[in-house]
CSV table of C-alpha atoms in Angstrom, one decimal:
chain,number,residue,atom,x,y,z
A,1,UNK,CA,33.1,95.4,45.7
A,2,UNK,CA,36.5,95.4,47.4
A,3,UNK,CA,38.4,92.2,49.1
A,4,UNK,CA,37.1,90.0,51.9
A,5,UNK,CA,38.4,87.1,54.0
A,6,UNK,CA,37.6,83.6,55.1
A,7,UNK,CA,39.3,82.1,57.9
A,8,UNK,CA,39.1,78.3,58.7
A,9,UNK,CA,39.8,77.3,62.3
A,10,UNK,CA,40.4,73.4,61.8
A,11,UNK,CA,41.1,71.1,64.7
A,12,UNK,CA,45.0,71.5,63.9
A,13,UNK,CA,45.5,75.1,62.2
A,14,UNK,CA,44.0,78.3,61.0
A,15,UNK,CA,44.2,79.1,57.5
A,16,UNK,CA,42.8,82.3,56.0
A,17,UNK,CA,42.4,83.5,52.4
A,18,UNK,CA,41.7,86.9,51.1
A,19,UNK,CA,39.6,87.4,48.1
A,20,UNK,CA,38.4,89.7,45.7
A,21,UNK,CA,34.8,90.1,46.6
A,22,UNK,CA,33.2,90.0,43.1
A,23,UNK,CA,35.1,86.9,41.4
A,24,UNK,CA,36.3,85.0,44.5
A,25,UNK,CA,40.2,85.0,43.3
A,26,UNK,CA,42.3,84.4,46.0
A,27,UNK,CA,44.7,87.2,46.3
A,28,UNK,CA,46.8,86.2,49.4
A,29,UNK,CA,46.6,83.8,52.3
A,30,UNK,CA,48.0,83.0,55.6
A,31,UNK,CA,48.4,79.6,57.5
A,32,UNK,CA,49.3,79.0,61.3
A,33,UNK,CA,49.1,75.8,63.4
A,34,UNK,CA,47.1,75.7,66.6
A,35,UNK,CA,49.9,75.9,69.5
A,36,UNK,CA,50.2,72.6,70.9
A,37,UNK,CA,50.4,73.5,74.6
A,38,UNK,CA,46.6,74.5,74.0
A,39,UNK,CA,45.6,70.8,73.9
A,40,UNK,CA,45.3,68.1,76.4
A,41,UNK,CA,44.6,64.4,75.4
A,42,UNK,CA,41.1,62.7,75.9
A,43,UNK,CA,42.5,60.5,78.6
A,44,UNK,CA,40.5,58.2,80.6
A,45,UNK,CA,37.7,58.0,77.6
A,46,UNK,CA,36.7,61.9,78.0
A,47,UNK,CA,36.4,64.0,75.2
A,48,UNK,CA,39.6,65.7,74.1
A,49,UNK,CA,40.0,69.1,75.7
A,50,UNK,CA,41.2,72.1,74.0
A,51,UNK,CA,41.8,75.9,75.3
A,52,UNK,CA,39.6,78.1,72.9
A,53,UNK,CA,42.7,80.8,73.1
A,54,UNK,CA,44.7,78.3,70.9
A,55,UNK,CA,42.4,79.2,68.4
A,56,UNK,CA,42.9,83.0,68.8
A,57,UNK,CA,46.8,82.4,69.2
A,58,UNK,CA,47.0,80.8,65.9
A,59,UNK,CA,44.5,83.2,64.2
A,60,UNK,CA,46.7,86.0,65.1
A,61,UNK,CA,49.7,84.4,63.7
A,62,UNK,CA,48.1,83.3,60.5
A,63,UNK,CA,47.0,87.0,59.9
A,64,UNK,CA,50.5,88.2,60.7
A,65,UNK,CA,52.3,90.8,58.2
A,66,UNK,CA,49.4,92.9,57.2
A,67,UNK,CA,47.5,90.1,55.4
A,68,UNK,CA,44.3,91.4,56.2
A,69,UNK,CA,45.1,95.1,55.0
A,70,UNK,CA,42.1,96.6,53.2
A,71,UNK,CA,39.7,93.8,53.9
A,72,UNK,CA,36.0,94.9,54.4
A,73,UNK,CA,34.2,91.8,55.8
A,74,UNK,CA,35.5,88.6,57.4
A,75,UNK,CA,33.6,85.0,57.3
A,76,UNK,CA,34.7,82.3,60.0
A,77,UNK,CA,34.5,78.5,59.4
A,78,UNK,CA,35.5,76.2,62.1
A,79,UNK,CA,35.7,72.6,63.0
A,80,UNK,CA,32.3,71.3,63.9
A,81,UNK,CA,31.0,69.6,67.1
A,82,UNK,CA,33.1,71.8,69.2
A,83,UNK,CA,31.6,72.7,72.6
A,84,UNK,CA,32.4,76.0,74.4
A,85,UNK,CA,30.5,76.2,77.6
A,86,UNK,CA,30.7,79.8,78.9
A,87,UNK,CA,29.8,81.2,82.1
A,88,UNK,CA,27.4,84.1,83.0
A,89,UNK,CA,30.6,86.5,82.9
A,90,UNK,CA,31.7,85.2,79.3
A,91,UNK,CA,34.4,83.1,80.6
A,92,UNK,CA,34.9,79.2,79.6
A,93,UNK,CA,34.1,77.2,82.6
A,94,UNK,CA,36.4,74.2,81.2
A,95,UNK,CA,38.2,73.9,78.1
A,96,UNK,CA,36.5,73.3,74.8
A,97,UNK,CA,35.2,69.7,74.3
A,98,UNK,CA,36.0,68.5,70.5
A,99,UNK,CA,36.7,65.0,70.6
A,100,UNK,CA,34.5,61.9,71.0
A,101,UNK,CA,35.3,58.9,72.2
A,102,UNK,CA,34.0,55.4,73.9
A,103,UNK,CA,32.9,57.0,77.1
A,104,UNK,CA,30.7,59.9,75.2
A,105,UNK,CA,29.3,56.7,73.1
A,106,UNK,CA,27.5,55.8,76.7
A,107,UNK,CA,26.4,59.3,77.0
A,108,UNK,CA,25.0,59.2,73.5
A,109,UNK,CA,23.4,55.8,74.0
A,110,UNK,CA,21.8,57.2,77.5
A,111,UNK,CA,20.1,60.1,75.5
A,112,UNK,CA,19.0,57.8,72.8
A,113,UNK,CA,17.1,55.8,75.4
A,114,UNK,CA,16.0,58.8,77.5
A,115,UNK,CA,14.1,60.2,74.5
A,116,UNK,CA,12.5,56.9,73.5
A,117,UNK,CA,14.8,55.5,70.7
A,118,UNK,CA,16.6,56.7,67.4
A,119,UNK,CA,13.3,57.4,65.7
A,120,UNK,CA,12.2,60.0,68.3
A,121,UNK,CA,15.7,61.8,67.9
A,122,UNK,CA,15.4,61.7,64.1
A,123,UNK,CA,12.3,63.1,64.3
A,124,UNK,CA,13.2,65.7,66.8
A,125,UNK,CA,16.3,67.1,65.3
A,126,UNK,CA,17.0,64.9,62.0
A,127,UNK,CA,19.8,63.1,63.8
A,128,UNK,CA,20.5,60.5,66.3
A,129,UNK,CA,23.2,61.4,68.8
A,130,UNK,CA,26.8,60.4,68.4
A,131,UNK,CA,29.6,60.6,70.5
A,132,UNK,CA,30.8,63.7,69.0
A,133,UNK,CA,27.9,66.1,69.1
A,134,UNK,CA,27.3,68.9,71.4
A,135,UNK,CA,24.3,67.4,72.7
A,136,UNK,CA,25.9,64.5,73.8
A,137,UNK,CA,29.0,66.3,75.4
A,138,UNK,CA,26.3,68.0,77.3
A,139,UNK,CA,25.3,64.6,79.0
A,140,UNK,CA,29.0,63.6,79.6
A,141,UNK,CA,29.7,66.9,81.3
A,142,UNK,CA,26.6,66.6,83.4
A,143,UNK,CA,27.4,63.4,84.3
A,144,UNK,CA,31.2,63.8,84.8
A,145,UNK,CA,31.7,67.4,85.9
A,146,UNK,CA,28.5,68.5,87.6
A,147,UNK,CA,29.9,71.6,88.8
A,148,UNK,CA,31.1,72.7,85.5
A,149,UNK,CA,27.8,72.0,84.3
A,150,UNK,CA,26.3,74.1,87.1
A,151,UNK,CA,28.4,77.0,86.0
A,152,UNK,CA,27.4,76.6,82.2
A,153,UNK,CA,25.2,79.7,81.3
A,154,UNK,CA,25.8,79.7,77.5
A,155,UNK,CA,26.1,77.1,74.9
A,156,UNK,CA,28.8,78.0,71.9
A,157,UNK,CA,30.4,76.2,69.2
A,158,UNK,CA,33.8,76.9,67.8
A,159,UNK,CA,32.7,79.3,65.0
A,160,UNK,CA,30.3,81.1,67.1
A,161,UNK,CA,33.1,81.7,69.6
A,162,UNK,CA,35.6,83.1,67.2
A,163,UNK,CA,32.8,85.5,65.8
A,164,UNK,CA,32.1,86.5,69.3
A,165,UNK,CA,35.6,87.1,70.3
A,166,UNK,CA,36.0,89.0,66.9
A,167,UNK,CA,33.2,91.4,67.7
A,168,UNK,CA,34.7,92.3,70.8
A,169,UNK,CA,32.5,89.9,73.1
A,170,UNK,CA,29.3,91.6,72.7
A,171,UNK,CA,26.1,90.6,74.7
A,172,UNK,CA,24.2,89.3,71.5
A,173,UNK,CA,25.8,85.7,70.8
A,174,UNK,CA,25.4,84.4,67.3
A,175,UNK,CA,25.2,81.2,65.1
A,176,UNK,CA,24.2,80.0,61.8
A,177,UNK,CA,21.7,77.4,60.7
A,178,UNK,CA,24.7,75.1,59.5
A,179,UNK,CA,26.3,75.0,63.1
A,180,UNK,CA,23.3,75.0,64.7
A,181,UNK,CA,22.1,71.7,62.7
A,182,UNK,CA,25.1,69.8,64.1
A,183,UNK,CA,24.5,70.5,68.0
A,184,UNK,CA,21.6,67.8,68.3
A,185,UNK,CA,19.2,70.4,69.9
A,186,UNK,CA,18.3,72.6,66.5
A,187,UNK,CA,16.1,71.0,63.9
A,188,UNK,CA,17.2,72.1,60.7
A,189,UNK,CA,13.4,70.9,59.4
A,190,UNK,CA,11.6,73.3,61.6
A,191,UNK,CA,14.4,75.8,61.8
A,192,UNK,CA,14.3,76.3,65.9
A,193,UNK,CA,16.1,75.0,68.9
A,194,UNK,CA,14.8,72.3,71.3
A,195,UNK,CA,15.4,73.4,74.7
A,196,UNK,CA,13.8,70.6,76.1
A,197,UNK,CA,16.9,68.5,74.6
A,198,UNK,CA,19.5,70.6,76.3
A,199,UNK,CA,17.7,70.0,79.6
A,200,UNK,CA,17.7,66.6,78.8
A,201,UNK,CA,21.1,66.4,78.4
A,202,UNK,CA,22.6,69.2,80.8
A,203,UNK,CA,19.8,68.6,83.4
A,204,UNK,CA,19.2,72.4,83.2
A,205,UNK,CA,18.4,75.3,80.6
A,206,UNK,CA,21.2,77.2,79.0
A,207,UNK,CA,21.3,80.4,76.8
A,208,UNK,CA,21.6,79.6,73.4
A,209,UNK,CA,23.0,81.6,70.2
A,210,UNK,CA,20.7,83.4,68.0
A,211,UNK,CA,20.5,81.6,64.4
A,212,UNK,CA,21.5,84.3,61.6
A,213,UNK,CA,20.2,83.8,58.1
A,214,UNK,CA,22.9,82.9,55.5
A,215,UNK,CA,23.6,86.5,54.3
A,216,UNK,CA,23.0,88.3,57.8
A,217,UNK,CA,26.0,89.9,59.5
A,218,UNK,CA,26.8,89.2,63.0
A,219,UNK,CA,28.2,92.5,63.7
A,220,UNK,CA,30.6,95.0,62.8
A,221,UNK,CA,34.0,95.4,64.6
A,222,UNK,CA,34.8,98.9,66.2
A,223,UNK,CA,37.2,99.3,63.6
A,224,UNK,CA,34.3,99.1,61.1
A,225,UNK,CA,35.1,95.4,59.7
A,226,UNK,CA,31.9,93.6,58.8
A,227,UNK,CA,31.6,89.9,60.3
A,228,UNK,CA,29.4,87.7,58.8
A,229,UNK,CA,27.4,84.7,60.3
A,230,UNK,CA,30.2,82.4,59.9
A,231,UNK,CA,29.2,78.2,59.6
A,232,UNK,CA,30.7,75.0,60.1
A,233,UNK,CA,33.5,73.5,58.1
A,234,UNK,CA,31.5,71.2,55.9
A,235,UNK,CA,28.8,73.8,55.4
A,236,UNK,CA,31.7,76.4,54.2
A,237,UNK,CA,33.3,73.8,52.2
A,238,UNK,CA,30.1,73.1,50.4
A,239,UNK,CA,29.9,76.9,49.8
A,240,UNK,CA,33.6,77.0,48.6
A,241,UNK,CA,33.0,74.4,46.2
A,242,UNK,CA,29.7,76.1,45.0
A,243,UNK,CA,27.8,73.2,45.3
A,244,UNK,CA,24.0,73.4,44.2
A,245,UNK,CA,21.0,71.2,43.5
A,246,UNK,CA,21.8,67.9,41.9
A,247,UNK,CA,25.4,68.0,43.5
A,248,UNK,CA,26.5,65.4,45.8
A,249,UNK,CA,30.0,65.3,48.0
A,250,UNK,CA,31.6,62.1,48.6
A,251,UNK,CA,34.6,62.3,51.1
A,252,UNK,CA,37.2,59.7,51.2
A,253,UNK,CA,38.6,59.5,54.5
A,254,UNK,CA,39.4,56.5,56.8
A,255,UNK,CA,35.4,56.5,57.0
A,256,UNK,CA,33.4,57.9,54.2
A,257,UNK,CA,30.6,60.4,53.9
A,258,UNK,CA,27.9,61.3,50.9
A,259,UNK,CA,26.4,64.8,51.6
A,260,UNK,CA,23.9,66.0,49.0
A,261,UNK,CA,22.6,69.5,48.3
A,262,UNK,CA,18.6,69.3,48.7
A,263,UNK,CA,15.8,71.6,49.0
A,264,UNK,CA,14.5,70.1,52.4
A,265,UNK,CA,15.3,68.6,55.7
A,266,UNK,CA,14.7,64.8,54.9
A,267,UNK,CA,13.3,62.9,58.3
A,268,UNK,CA,14.8,59.2,58.5
A,269,UNK,CA,13.6,56.8,61.1
A,270,UNK,CA,16.3,54.9,60.7
A,271,UNK,CA,18.7,57.4,61.7
A,272,UNK,CA,20.9,56.5,58.5
A,273,UNK,CA,20.3,60.2,57.2
A,274,UNK,CA,21.9,62.9,59.5
A,275,UNK,CA,19.6,66.1,58.4
A,276,UNK,CA,22.4,69.3,58.5
A,277,UNK,CA,21.4,72.6,57.1
A,278,UNK,CA,23.9,74.5,54.4
A,279,UNK,CA,25.2,77.9,54.5
A,280,UNK,CA,22.7,79.0,51.7
A,281,UNK,CA,19.5,78.3,52.9
A,282,UNK,CA,19.0,75.0,51.7
A,283,UNK,CA,19.7,71.5,53.2
A,284,UNK,CA,22.9,68.9,53.5
A,285,UNK,CA,21.6,65.4,54.2
A,286,UNK,CA,24.4,63.3,55.2
A,287,UNK,CA,25.1,59.3,55.0
A,288,UNK,CA,28.2,57.8,56.8
A,289,UNK,CA,30.0,54.8,56.1
A,290,UNK,CA,32.3,53.5,58.8
A,291,UNK,CA,34.7,51.9,56.4
A,292,UNK,CA,36.5,53.7,53.3
A,293,UNK,CA,40.1,54.5,52.9
A,294,UNK,CA,41.0,52.2,56.0
A,295,UNK,CA,39.7,49.6,53.6
A,296,UNK,CA,42.5,50.2,51.0
A,297,UNK,CA,45.0,50.7,53.7
A,298,UNK,CA,44.3,47.2,55.5
A,299,UNK,CA,44.4,45.7,51.7
A,300,UNK,CA,47.7,47.2,51.2
A,301,UNK,CA,49.1,45.9,54.4
A,302,UNK,CA,47.8,42.5,53.7
A,303,UNK,CA,49.6,42.4,50.5
A,304,UNK,CA,53.0,43.9,51.6
A,305,UNK,CA,52.5,47.4,49.9
A,306,UNK,CA,53.8,50.6,51.6
A,307,UNK,CA,51.3,52.9,50.0
A,308,UNK,CA,47.9,53.5,48.1
A,309,UNK,CA,49.6,54.1,44.8
A,310,UNK,CA,51.2,50.6,44.7
A,311,UNK,CA,47.8,49.1,45.6
A,312,UNK,CA,46.1,51.3,43.0
A,313,UNK,CA,48.8,50.2,40.2
A,314,UNK,CA,48.2,46.8,41.2
A,315,UNK,CA,44.3,47.0,40.9
A,316,UNK,CA,44.5,48.4,37.3
A,317,UNK,CA,46.0,45.0,36.6
A,318,UNK,CA,42.6,43.4,37.3
A,319,UNK,CA,39.6,43.9,35.7
A,320,UNK,CA,35.8,45.5,36.4
A,321,UNK,CA,34.4,42.7,38.9
A,322,UNK,CA,37.8,41.1,40.3
A,323,UNK,CA,37.2,37.8,38.8
A,324,UNK,CA,34.1,37.5,40.8
A,325,UNK,CA,36.0,38.6,44.2
A,326,UNK,CA,33.8,40.8,46.2
A,327,UNK,CA,34.8,42.2,49.2
A,328,UNK,CA,32.2,43.6,51.7
A,329,UNK,CA,34.3,46.4,53.6
A,330,UNK,CA,32.8,46.4,57.1
A,331,UNK,CA,36.1,46.2,58.7
A,332,UNK,CA,35.0,48.3,61.6
A,333,UNK,CA,31.6,47.2,61.8
A,334,UNK,CA,29.2,49.5,59.7
A,335,UNK,CA,26.7,52.5,59.9
A,336,UNK,CA,25.3,52.2,56.6
A,337,UNK,CA,23.8,49.5,56.7
A,338,UNK,CA,23.9,49.3,60.5
A,339,UNK,CA,25.8,46.4,61.3
A,340,UNK,CA,27.6,47.6,64.1
A,341,UNK,CA,28.9,44.3,65.3
A,342,UNK,CA,29.7,42.6,61.9
A,343,UNK,CA,33.0,42.2,60.2
A,344,UNK,CA,34.1,42.3,56.7
A,345,UNK,CA,33.3,39.6,54.0
A,346,UNK,CA,35.6,38.3,51.2
A,347,UNK,CA,33.5,36.3,48.6
A,348,UNK,CA,33.7,34.3,45.4
A,349,UNK,CA,37.1,32.9,45.8
A,350,UNK,CA,38.1,30.6,43.1
A,351,UNK,CA,41.5,29.4,42.2
A,352,UNK,CA,41.6,32.0,39.0
A,353,UNK,CA,40.6,35.1,41.3
A,354,UNK,CA,43.0,34.3,44.2
A,355,UNK,CA,45.8,36.8,42.4
A,356,UNK,CA,47.0,39.9,44.4
A,357,UNK,CA,45.9,42.2,41.4
A,358,UNK,CA,42.0,41.1,42.0
A,359,UNK,CA,42.2,41.2,45.7
A,360,UNK,CA,43.7,45.0,45.0
A,361,UNK,CA,40.8,45.5,42.6
A,362,UNK,CA,38.0,44.2,45.1
A,363,UNK,CA,39.2,46.6,47.9
A,364,UNK,CA,38.5,49.5,45.7
A,365,UNK,CA,35.2,48.4,44.6
A,366,UNK,CA,34.3,47.3,47.7
A,367,UNK,CA,34.9,50.7,49.0
A,368,UNK,CA,33.1,52.6,46.3
A,369,UNK,CA,30.2,50.1,46.5
A,370,UNK,CA,29.9,51.0,50.2
A,371,UNK,CA,29.7,54.5,49.3
A,372,UNK,CA,27.3,53.8,46.4
A,373,UNK,CA,25.0,52.0,48.7
A,374,UNK,CA,24.9,55.5,51.0
A,375,UNK,CA,24.5,57.5,47.6
A,376,UNK,CA,21.5,55.0,47.2
A,377,UNK,CA,19.9,55.8,50.7
A,378,UNK,CA,19.8,59.4,49.5
A,379,UNK,CA,18.8,58.7,46.1
A,380,UNK,CA,15.7,56.6,47.8
A,381,UNK,CA,14.4,59.6,49.4
A,382,UNK,CA,14.1,61.8,46.3
A,383,UNK,CA,17.8,63.3,46.2
A,384,UNK,CA,18.7,64.5,42.6
A,385,UNK,CA,22.1,63.2,41.7
A,386,UNK,CA,23.6,64.6,38.8
A,387,UNK,CA,27.5,65.3,39.7
A,388,UNK,CA,29.6,63.5,42.7
A,389,UNK,CA,32.3,65.7,43.9
A,390,UNK,CA,34.9,63.5,45.1
A,391,UNK,CA,37.1,64.5,47.9
A,392,UNK,CA,40.1,63.4,49.7
A,393,UNK,CA,43.7,62.4,48.7
A,394,UNK,CA,42.5,58.9,47.8
A,395,UNK,CA,40.3,60.4,45.0
A,396,UNK,CA,43.4,61.1,42.7
A,397,UNK,CA,44.2,57.3,42.5
A,398,UNK,CA,43.8,56.1,39.4
A,399,UNK,CA,41.6,52.9,40.5
A,400,UNK,CA,39.4,55.2,42.2
A,401,UNK,CA,38.9,57.4,39.2
A,402,UNK,CA,38.3,54.7,36.9
A,403,UNK,CA,35.9,52.7,39.0
A,404,UNK,CA,34.0,55.5,40.4
A,405,UNK,CA,31.6,57.0,37.7
A,406,UNK,CA,30.2,53.6,36.5
A,407,UNK,CA,29.8,52.4,39.9
A,408,UNK,CA,27.9,55.6,41.1
A,409,UNK,CA,26.6,55.9,38.1
A,410,UNK,CA,26.9,59.7,37.6
A,411,UNK,CA,29.6,62.3,36.5
A,412,UNK,CA,32.3,62.3,39.0
A,413,UNK,CA,34.0,65.6,39.8
A,414,UNK,CA,37.5,65.7,41.2
A,415,UNK,CA,38.3,69.1,42.3
A,416,UNK,CA,41.9,70.5,42.6
A,417,UNK,CA,43.1,70.7,46.1
A,418,UNK,CA,42.3,74.1,47.4
A,419,UNK,CA,41.3,75.7,51.0
A,420,UNK,CA,37.7,75.3,50.2
A,421,UNK,CA,36.4,75.7,53.8
A,422,UNK,CA,38.2,79.1,53.9
A,423,UNK,CA,37.1,80.2,50.6
A,424,UNK,CA,33.5,79.3,51.3
A,425,UNK,CA,34.0,81.7,54.4
A,426,UNK,CA,35.2,84.2,52.3
A,427,UNK,CA,32.3,84.1,49.9
A,428,UNK,CA,29.9,84.1,53.0
A,429,UNK,CA,31.6,87.7,53.9
A,430,UNK,CA,31.4,88.7,50.5
A,431,UNK,CA,27.4,87.9,50.5
A,432,UNK,CA,27.0,89.8,53.9
A,433,UNK,CA,29.1,92.8,52.8
A,434,UNK,CA,27.1,93.1,49.3
A,435,UNK,CA,23.8,92.8,51.0
A,436,UNK,CA,24.8,95.5,53.9
A,437,UNK,CA,25.9,97.7,50.8
A,438,UNK,CA,22.8,96.9,49.0
A,439,UNK,CA,24.3,95.3,45.6
A,440,UNK,CA,23.7,91.9,46.4
A,441,UNK,CA,20.2,90.1,47.0
A,442,UNK,CA,19.9,88.5,50.4
A,443,UNK,CA,18.3,85.4,48.7
A,444,UNK,CA,21.5,85.1,46.3
A,445,UNK,CA,25.1,84.3,47.0
A,446,UNK,CA,27.5,86.0,45.0
A,447,UNK,CA,28.3,84.0,41.8
A,448,UNK,CA,32.1,83.1,42.5
A,449,UNK,CA,33.9,81.0,40.0
A,450,UNK,CA,33.5,77.1,40.6
A,451,UNK,CA,36.1,75.1,41.7
A,452,UNK,CA,38.7,74.0,39.3
A,453,UNK,CA,38.0,70.3,38.6
A,454,UNK,CA,39.1,67.2,36.3
A,455,UNK,CA,35.5,65.7,35.1
A,456,UNK,CA,35.2,61.9,34.6
A,457,UNK,CA,32.1,60.4,32.6
A,458,UNK,CA,30.4,56.9,33.0
A,459,UNK,CA,30.6,56.7,29.5
A,460,UNK,CA,30.5,53.1,27.7
A,461,UNK,CA,32.1,51.5,31.3
A,462,UNK,CA,28.2,52.3,33.0
A,463,UNK,CA,26.9,49.1,32.2
A,464,UNK,CA,29.8,47.3,33.0
A,465,UNK,CA,30.3,49.2,36.5
A,466,UNK,CA,26.2,48.4,37.1
A,467,UNK,CA,27.0,44.6,36.7
A,468,UNK,CA,29.7,44.8,39.1
A,469,UNK,CA,27.7,46.7,41.6
A,470,UNK,CA,24.9,44.0,41.3
A,471,UNK,CA,27.5,41.6,41.9
A,472,UNK,CA,28.4,43.3,44.9
A,473,UNK,CA,24.5,43.9,46.1
A,474,UNK,CA,23.8,40.2,45.5
A,475,UNK,CA,26.7,39.2,48.1
A,476,UNK,CA,25.5,41.7,50.7
A,477,UNK,CA,22.1,40.5,50.5
A,478,UNK,CA,22.9,37.2,51.2
A,479,UNK,CA,25.4,37.6,53.8
A,480,UNK,CA,23.2,40.3,55.6
A,481,UNK,CA,19.5,39.8,54.1
A,482,UNK,CA,17.5,43.0,54.6
A,483,UNK,CA,20.3,45.1,55.9
A,484,UNK,CA,18.6,48.1,54.1
A,485,UNK,CA,15.2,47.6,55.2
A,486,UNK,CA,13.9,50.4,57.7
């Protein structure tokens, strides 16, 4: 079928992969950082500002040296939640808003109250407004820059804007289900925009991009290059990994997230589940924790260790259950369960447990048990969990790989590092190209080879892991009774 490209415009750089359209094999790749002069800090507590031209400049640099020669279709993945407000002439009315901070949190709280609470939002669009979301940025814009808000005629996100630029800025603006589902004004369950929520946030209506289907093309460039619908980074990475029903992704960043592939949108009255759409026509319910790797870093500092590898080595000298030491890792408060003003807890201190290796082990087990709590929120809503994909540099640590399968009660897959968002964007391009040529079904994506990965089974340790998990749950229930009751 030829060759296709996928480009991922992340917050800091553009990465491009060129792939064989039939197999997904990466043939060549390019990379360029966004120029720093395109970025302004979000001073004074406002969302950060970025000139979208910076994204185009790095795209051009990453594609240099004939990288795209012979490419027939391109897919675009980009950072989520970036709001690009555009005027009636197609010019940005201000730099793109890409961050989220305390002042934006005030705007989020205002919106939650204005619609009648968290449950009202969850029911309307499958998520509760947060500082980073476009709907919250609109509220911030209306309150703090009313003149810019008044000139805003079209609302776009990063991948919408890039696709539009690649197509030569046509009259038609497009997006996809995945990107739209993160805005706070499109419902994944209903498959439509909530213009009333745009008006609630901005104070007036604005034009919204047409939501394309997963295998639809956004258009063709004058040179004949097909551009697929594009999507957000999370959805592109899930597509690049080859996730399907029964698969869950646990991402280990400073905070953590648990995301599953599910056939339908999940409404959650507590707001713990954010109901996103994926890049294939299915759904991606997400549960977030505020404390993941920051728990490990804090423990390493406390023990005078300089890196997480040393903490992992120390933890491996302990045994499952850390001699009864249990850490509730709520260092920044917690979102799952909803305990925003709490602190972490260290329980089970006895003379024999007061050793550095047991504290190190308790930190790993506490972080993973917190993520297992998030996983159980999804399981409790009928989500099938067969495989857990573990992402993030901490997924390589022996202490994580040893403890995760028995604590999660599932097979754990640790994919080799790769540009999965860019690969997912390229796979989307191959799908749209195949449909346009009549060689692929619009309901079935191309069957590319899955990610190369290490597979870890719970095995004989499952019973031990579940006992450790129960120890954690007992401490959590004693310390925060009923924290998971809706």
